[in-house]
mmCIF file of C-alpha atoms in Angstrom:
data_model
loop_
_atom_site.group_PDB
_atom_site.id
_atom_site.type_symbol
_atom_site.label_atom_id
_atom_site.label_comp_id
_atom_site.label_asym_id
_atom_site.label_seq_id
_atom_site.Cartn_x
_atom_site.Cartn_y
_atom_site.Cartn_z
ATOM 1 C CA UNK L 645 22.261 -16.256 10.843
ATOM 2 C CA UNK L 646 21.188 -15.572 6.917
ATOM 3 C CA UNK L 647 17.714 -14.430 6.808
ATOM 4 C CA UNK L 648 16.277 -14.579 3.250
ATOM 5 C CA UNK L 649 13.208 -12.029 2.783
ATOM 6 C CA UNK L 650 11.192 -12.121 -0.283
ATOM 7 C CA UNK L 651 8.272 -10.208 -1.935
ATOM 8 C CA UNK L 652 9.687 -7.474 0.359
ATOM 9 C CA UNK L 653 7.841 -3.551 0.294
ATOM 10 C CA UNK L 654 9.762 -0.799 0.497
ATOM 11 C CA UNK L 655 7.023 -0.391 3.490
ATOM 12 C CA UNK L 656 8.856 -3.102 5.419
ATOM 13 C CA UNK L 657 12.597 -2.403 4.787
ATOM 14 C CA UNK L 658 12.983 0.351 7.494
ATOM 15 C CA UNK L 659 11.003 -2.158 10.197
ATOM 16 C CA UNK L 660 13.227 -4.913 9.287
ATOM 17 C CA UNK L 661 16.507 -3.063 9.457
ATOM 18 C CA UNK L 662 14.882 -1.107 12.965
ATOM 19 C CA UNK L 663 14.507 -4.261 14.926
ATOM 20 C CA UNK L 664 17.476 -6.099 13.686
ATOM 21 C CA UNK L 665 19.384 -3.956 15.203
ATOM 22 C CA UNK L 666 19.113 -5.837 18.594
ATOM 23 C CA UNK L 667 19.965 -9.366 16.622
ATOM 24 C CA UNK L 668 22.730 -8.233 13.689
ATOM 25 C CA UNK L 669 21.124 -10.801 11.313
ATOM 26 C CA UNK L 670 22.412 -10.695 7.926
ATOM 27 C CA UNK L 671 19.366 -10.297 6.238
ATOM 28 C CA UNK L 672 18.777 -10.328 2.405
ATOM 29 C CA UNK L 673 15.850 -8.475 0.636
ATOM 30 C CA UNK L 674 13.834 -10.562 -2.366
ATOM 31 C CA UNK L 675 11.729 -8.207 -4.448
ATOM 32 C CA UNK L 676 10.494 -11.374 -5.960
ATOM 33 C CA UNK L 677 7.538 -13.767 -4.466
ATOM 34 C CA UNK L 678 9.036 -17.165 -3.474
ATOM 35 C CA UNK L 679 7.702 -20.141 -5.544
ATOM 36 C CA UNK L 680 9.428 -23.031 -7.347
ATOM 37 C CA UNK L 681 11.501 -21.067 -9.738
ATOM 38 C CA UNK L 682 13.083 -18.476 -7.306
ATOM 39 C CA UNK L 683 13.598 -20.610 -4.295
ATOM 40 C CA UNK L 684 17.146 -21.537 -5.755
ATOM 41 C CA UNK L 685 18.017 -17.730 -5.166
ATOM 42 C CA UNK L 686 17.879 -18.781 -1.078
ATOM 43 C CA UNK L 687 20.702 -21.215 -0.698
ATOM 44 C CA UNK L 688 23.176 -20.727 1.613
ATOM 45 C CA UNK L 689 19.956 -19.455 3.839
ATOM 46 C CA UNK L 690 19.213 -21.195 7.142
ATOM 47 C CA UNK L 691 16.171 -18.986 7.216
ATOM 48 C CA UNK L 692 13.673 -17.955 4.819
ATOM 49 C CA UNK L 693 10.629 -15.093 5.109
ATOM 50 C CA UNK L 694 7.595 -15.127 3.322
ATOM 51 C CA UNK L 695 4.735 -13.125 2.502
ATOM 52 C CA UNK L 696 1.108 -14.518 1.553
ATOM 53 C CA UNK L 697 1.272 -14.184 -2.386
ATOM 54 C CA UNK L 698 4.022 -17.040 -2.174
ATOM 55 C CA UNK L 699 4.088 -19.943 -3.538
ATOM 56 C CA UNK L 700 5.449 -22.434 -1.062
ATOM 57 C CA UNK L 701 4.084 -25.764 -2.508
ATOM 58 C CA UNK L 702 6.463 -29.023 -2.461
ATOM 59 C CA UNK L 703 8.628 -28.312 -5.227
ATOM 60 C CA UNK L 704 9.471 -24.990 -3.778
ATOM 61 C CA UNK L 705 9.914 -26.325 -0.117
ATOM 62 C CA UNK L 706 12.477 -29.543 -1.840
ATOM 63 C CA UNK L 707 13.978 -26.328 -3.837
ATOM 64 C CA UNK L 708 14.547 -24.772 -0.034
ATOM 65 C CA UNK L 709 15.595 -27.707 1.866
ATOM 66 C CA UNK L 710 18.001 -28.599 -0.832
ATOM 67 C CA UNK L 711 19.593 -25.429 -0.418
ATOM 68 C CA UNK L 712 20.309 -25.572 3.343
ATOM 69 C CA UNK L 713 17.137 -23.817 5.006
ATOM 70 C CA UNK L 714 15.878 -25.165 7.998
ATOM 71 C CA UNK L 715 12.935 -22.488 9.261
ATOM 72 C CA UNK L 716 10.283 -20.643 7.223
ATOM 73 C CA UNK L 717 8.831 -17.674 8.619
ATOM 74 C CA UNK L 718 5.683 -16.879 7.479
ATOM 75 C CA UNK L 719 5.084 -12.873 7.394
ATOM 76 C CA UNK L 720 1.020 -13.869 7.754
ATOM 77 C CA UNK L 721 -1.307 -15.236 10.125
ATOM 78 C CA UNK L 722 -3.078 -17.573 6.973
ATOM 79 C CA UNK L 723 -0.601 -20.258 5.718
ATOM 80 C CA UNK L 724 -3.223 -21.803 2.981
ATOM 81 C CA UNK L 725 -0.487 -21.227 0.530
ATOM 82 C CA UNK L 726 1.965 -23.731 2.243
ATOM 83 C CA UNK L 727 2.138 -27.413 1.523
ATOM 84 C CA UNK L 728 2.271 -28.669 5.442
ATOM 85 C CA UNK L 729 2.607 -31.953 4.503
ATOM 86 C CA UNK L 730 5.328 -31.681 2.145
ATOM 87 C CA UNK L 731 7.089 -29.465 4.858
ATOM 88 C CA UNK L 732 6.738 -32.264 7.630
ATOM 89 C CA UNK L 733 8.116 -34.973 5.405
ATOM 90 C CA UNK L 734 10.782 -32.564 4.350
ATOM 91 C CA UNK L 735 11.671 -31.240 7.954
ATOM 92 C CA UNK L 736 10.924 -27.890 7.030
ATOM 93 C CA UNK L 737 9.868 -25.758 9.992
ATOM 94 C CA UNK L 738 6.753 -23.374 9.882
ATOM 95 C CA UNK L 739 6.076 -20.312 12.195
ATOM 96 C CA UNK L 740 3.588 -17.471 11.595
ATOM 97 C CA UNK L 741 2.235 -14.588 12.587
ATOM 98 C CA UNK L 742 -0.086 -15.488 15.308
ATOM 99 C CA UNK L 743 -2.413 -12.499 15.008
ATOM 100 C CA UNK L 744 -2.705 -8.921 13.238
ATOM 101 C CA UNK L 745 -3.924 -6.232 15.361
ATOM 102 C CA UNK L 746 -7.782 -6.926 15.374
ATOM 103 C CA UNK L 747 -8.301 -3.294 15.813
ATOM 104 C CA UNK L 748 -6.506 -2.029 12.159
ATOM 105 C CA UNK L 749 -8.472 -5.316 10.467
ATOM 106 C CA UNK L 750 -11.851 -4.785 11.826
ATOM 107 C CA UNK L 751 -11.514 -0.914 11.378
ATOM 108 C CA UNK L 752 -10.886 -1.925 7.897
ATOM 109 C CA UNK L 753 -13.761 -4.215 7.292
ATOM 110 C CA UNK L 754 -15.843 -1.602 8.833
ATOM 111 C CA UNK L 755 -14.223 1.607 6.752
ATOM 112 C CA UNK L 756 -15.088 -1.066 3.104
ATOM 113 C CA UNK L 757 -18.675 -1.726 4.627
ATOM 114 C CA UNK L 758 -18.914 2.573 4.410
ATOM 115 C CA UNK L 759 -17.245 3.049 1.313
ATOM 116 C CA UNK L 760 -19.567 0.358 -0.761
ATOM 117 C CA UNK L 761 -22.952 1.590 1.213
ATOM 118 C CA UNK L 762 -22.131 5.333 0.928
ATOM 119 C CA UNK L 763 -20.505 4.313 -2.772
ATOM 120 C CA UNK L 764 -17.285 6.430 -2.182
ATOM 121 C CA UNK L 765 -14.917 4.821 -4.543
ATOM 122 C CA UNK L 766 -17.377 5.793 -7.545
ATOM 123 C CA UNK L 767 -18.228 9.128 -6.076
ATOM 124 C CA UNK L 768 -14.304 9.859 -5.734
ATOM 125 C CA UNK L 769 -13.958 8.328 -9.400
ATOM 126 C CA UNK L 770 -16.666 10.961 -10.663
ATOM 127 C CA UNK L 771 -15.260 14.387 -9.073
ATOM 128 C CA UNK L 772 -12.189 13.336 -10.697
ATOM 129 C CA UNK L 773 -13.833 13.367 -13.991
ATOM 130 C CA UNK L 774 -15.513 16.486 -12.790
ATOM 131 C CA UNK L 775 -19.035 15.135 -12.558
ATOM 132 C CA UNK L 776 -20.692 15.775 -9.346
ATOM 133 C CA UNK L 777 -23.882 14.114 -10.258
ATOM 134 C CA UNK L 778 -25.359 12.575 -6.972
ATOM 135 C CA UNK L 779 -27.354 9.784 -9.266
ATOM 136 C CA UNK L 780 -26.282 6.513 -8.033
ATOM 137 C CA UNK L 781 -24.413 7.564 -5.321
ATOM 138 C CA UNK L 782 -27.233 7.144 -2.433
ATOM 139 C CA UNK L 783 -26.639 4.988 0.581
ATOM 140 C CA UNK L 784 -28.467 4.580 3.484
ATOM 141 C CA UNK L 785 -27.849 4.715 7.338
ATOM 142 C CA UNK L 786 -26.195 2.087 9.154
ATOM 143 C CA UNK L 787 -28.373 3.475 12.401
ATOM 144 C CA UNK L 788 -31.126 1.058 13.568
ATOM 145 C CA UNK L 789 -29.928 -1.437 10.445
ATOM 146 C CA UNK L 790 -29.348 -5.405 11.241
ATOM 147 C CA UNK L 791 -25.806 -6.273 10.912
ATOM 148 C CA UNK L 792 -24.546 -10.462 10.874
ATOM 149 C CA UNK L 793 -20.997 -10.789 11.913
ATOM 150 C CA UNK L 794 -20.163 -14.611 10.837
ATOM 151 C CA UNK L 795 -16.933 -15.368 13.997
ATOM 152 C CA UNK L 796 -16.674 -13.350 16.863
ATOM 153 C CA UNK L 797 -13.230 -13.787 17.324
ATOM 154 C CA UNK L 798 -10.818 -11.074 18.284
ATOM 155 C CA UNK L 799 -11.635 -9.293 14.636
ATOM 156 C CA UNK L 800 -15.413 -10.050 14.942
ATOM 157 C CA UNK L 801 -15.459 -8.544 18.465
ATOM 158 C CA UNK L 802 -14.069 -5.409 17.543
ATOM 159 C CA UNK L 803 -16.196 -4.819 14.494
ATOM 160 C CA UNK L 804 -19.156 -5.754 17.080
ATOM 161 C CA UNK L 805 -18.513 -2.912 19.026
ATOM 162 C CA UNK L 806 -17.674 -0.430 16.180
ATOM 163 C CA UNK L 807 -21.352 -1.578 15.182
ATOM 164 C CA UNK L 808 -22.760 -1.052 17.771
ATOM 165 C CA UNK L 809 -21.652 2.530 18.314
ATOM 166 C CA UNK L 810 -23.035 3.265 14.874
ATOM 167 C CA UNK L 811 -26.609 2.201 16.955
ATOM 168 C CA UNK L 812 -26.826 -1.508 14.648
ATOM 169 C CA UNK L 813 -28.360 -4.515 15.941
ATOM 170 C CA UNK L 814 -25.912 -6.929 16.095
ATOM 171 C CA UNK L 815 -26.541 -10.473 15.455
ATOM 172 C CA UNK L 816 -23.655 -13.217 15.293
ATOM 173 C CA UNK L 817 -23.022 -16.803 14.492
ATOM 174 C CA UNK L 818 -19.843 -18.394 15.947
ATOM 175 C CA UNK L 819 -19.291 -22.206 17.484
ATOM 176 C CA UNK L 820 -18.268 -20.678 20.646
ATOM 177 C CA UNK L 821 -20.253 -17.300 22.310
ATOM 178 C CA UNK L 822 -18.291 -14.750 23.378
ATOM 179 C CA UNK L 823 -18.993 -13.648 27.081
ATOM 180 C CA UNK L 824 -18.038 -9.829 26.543
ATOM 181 C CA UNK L 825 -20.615 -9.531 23.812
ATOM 182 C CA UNK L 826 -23.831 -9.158 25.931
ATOM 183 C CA UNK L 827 -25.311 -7.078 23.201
ATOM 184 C CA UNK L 828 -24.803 -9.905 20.740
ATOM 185 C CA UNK L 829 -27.662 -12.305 19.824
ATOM 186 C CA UNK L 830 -26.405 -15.246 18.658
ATOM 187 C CA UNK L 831 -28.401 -17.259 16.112
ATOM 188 C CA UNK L 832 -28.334 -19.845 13.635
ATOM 189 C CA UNK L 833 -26.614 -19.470 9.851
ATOM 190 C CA UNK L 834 -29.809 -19.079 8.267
ATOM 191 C CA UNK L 835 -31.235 -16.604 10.651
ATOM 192 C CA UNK L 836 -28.325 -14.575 10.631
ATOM 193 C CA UNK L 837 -28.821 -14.997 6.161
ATOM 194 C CA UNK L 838 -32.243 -13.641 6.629
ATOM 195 C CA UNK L 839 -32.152 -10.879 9.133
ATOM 196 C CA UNK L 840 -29.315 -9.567 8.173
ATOM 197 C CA UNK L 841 -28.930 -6.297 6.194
ATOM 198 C CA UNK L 842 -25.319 -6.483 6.276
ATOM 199 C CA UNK L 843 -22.979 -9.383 6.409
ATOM 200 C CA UNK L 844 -19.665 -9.565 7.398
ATOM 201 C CA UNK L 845 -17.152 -12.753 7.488
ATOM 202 C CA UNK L 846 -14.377 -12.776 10.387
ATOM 203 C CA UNK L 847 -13.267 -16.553 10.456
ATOM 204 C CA UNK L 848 -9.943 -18.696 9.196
ATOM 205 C CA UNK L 849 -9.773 -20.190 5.929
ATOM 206 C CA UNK L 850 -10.513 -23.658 6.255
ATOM 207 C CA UNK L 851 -12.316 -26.484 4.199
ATOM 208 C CA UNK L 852 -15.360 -25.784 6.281
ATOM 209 C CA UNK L 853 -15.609 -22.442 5.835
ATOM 210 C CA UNK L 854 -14.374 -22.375 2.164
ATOM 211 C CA UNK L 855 -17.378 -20.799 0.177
ATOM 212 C CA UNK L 856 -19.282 -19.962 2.628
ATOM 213 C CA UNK L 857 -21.405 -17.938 1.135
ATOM 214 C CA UNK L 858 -22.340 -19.950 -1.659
ATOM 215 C CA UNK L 859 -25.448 -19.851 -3.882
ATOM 216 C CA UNK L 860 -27.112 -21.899 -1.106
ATOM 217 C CA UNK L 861 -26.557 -19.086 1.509
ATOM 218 C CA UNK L 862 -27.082 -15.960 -0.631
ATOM 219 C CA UNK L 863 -30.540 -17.308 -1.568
ATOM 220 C CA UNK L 864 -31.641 -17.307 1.746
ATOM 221 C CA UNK L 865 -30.588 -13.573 1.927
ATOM 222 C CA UNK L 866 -32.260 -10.262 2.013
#
């Protein structure tokens, strides 16, 4: 089977190559993102992999199925940047990743939450300069401090806990309450706006939860 792979990183190459070693694919490496004007490069491919800067609207899926592919593998869990509908009508199949590990996402959410409090992307900027000034550069402890995790999925569960070792009331908002979180307390949007010194999003992309925090919802914050 020809695999098409585009917007590849050299990152990915050597775990691409590692686990087709099992299937002998013939797989075929795209530095270039996948949209209208490139999708002509994948004919002759029954499968196609993309990545989440692609461009996969309907006159880049027509471009695909035109070509011969069949399957589109999406190398994300989000797939906001595919035209579903044009797929279905085209006969275009979707997968996706189903999840990232929650633990390197909500690690990551929680090591941005200490760089922007403890301001250690301009403090890093400002040694390099050779200015070790400490004006501007004050944070403040996370211990004892109200945090409002907005989906307490598998990512909003771990950052939950990582909160709560830091010693942070935790307070969440979610349509369904997860069990394992006894430490939790659950409350309304606007509560959770209010109480909140920090606030931290962990739900899908959707047209509900587009813009979430709008002006609306920032207004009724700290």
């Amino acid at each position: 089977m020809k695999i098409a792979v585009f917007d590849i990183h050299k990152f990915e190459r050597p775990v691409f190559d590692g686990v087709n070693r099992d299937y002998n694919f013939d797989l075929q490496y795209f530095e270039t993102r996948l949209n209208a004007s490139t999708a002509p490069a994948a004919r002759g491919f029954e499968v196609v992999c993309s990545f989440v800067n692609d461009q996969l609207d309907e006159p880049a899926l027509a471009a695909l199925k035109a070509g011969g592919t069949r399957l589109i593998a999406l190398r994300s869990a989000g797939f906001n940047h595919v035209d579903l509908a044009a797929a279905s009508k085209l006969g275009l199949r979707i997968v996706r990743v189903p999840a990232y590990s929650p633990y390197a996402v909500g690690e990551h959410a929680v090591a941005l939450m200490l760089t922007l409090n403890r301001k250690i992307h301009r403090s890093y900027a400002r040694v390099r300069e050779l200015n070790f000034s400490l004006d501007g550069l004050v944070g403040f402890d996370l211990h004892q401090k109200t945090v409002g995790l907005i989906g307490t999925g598998k990512i909003g569960r771990v950052v939950a806990n990582i909160m709560r070792g830091f010693g942070c009331h935790v307070l969440a908002y979610d349509l369904k309450k997860d069990p394992e979180l006894g430490f939790v307390e659950y409350t309304s949007l606007d509560s959770l706006y209010a109480r909140s010194d920090i606030i931290s999003l962990h739900v899908p992309l959707t047209p509900q939860t587009s813009h979430l925090l709008d002006a609306s919802a920032l207004a009724k914050t700290k």
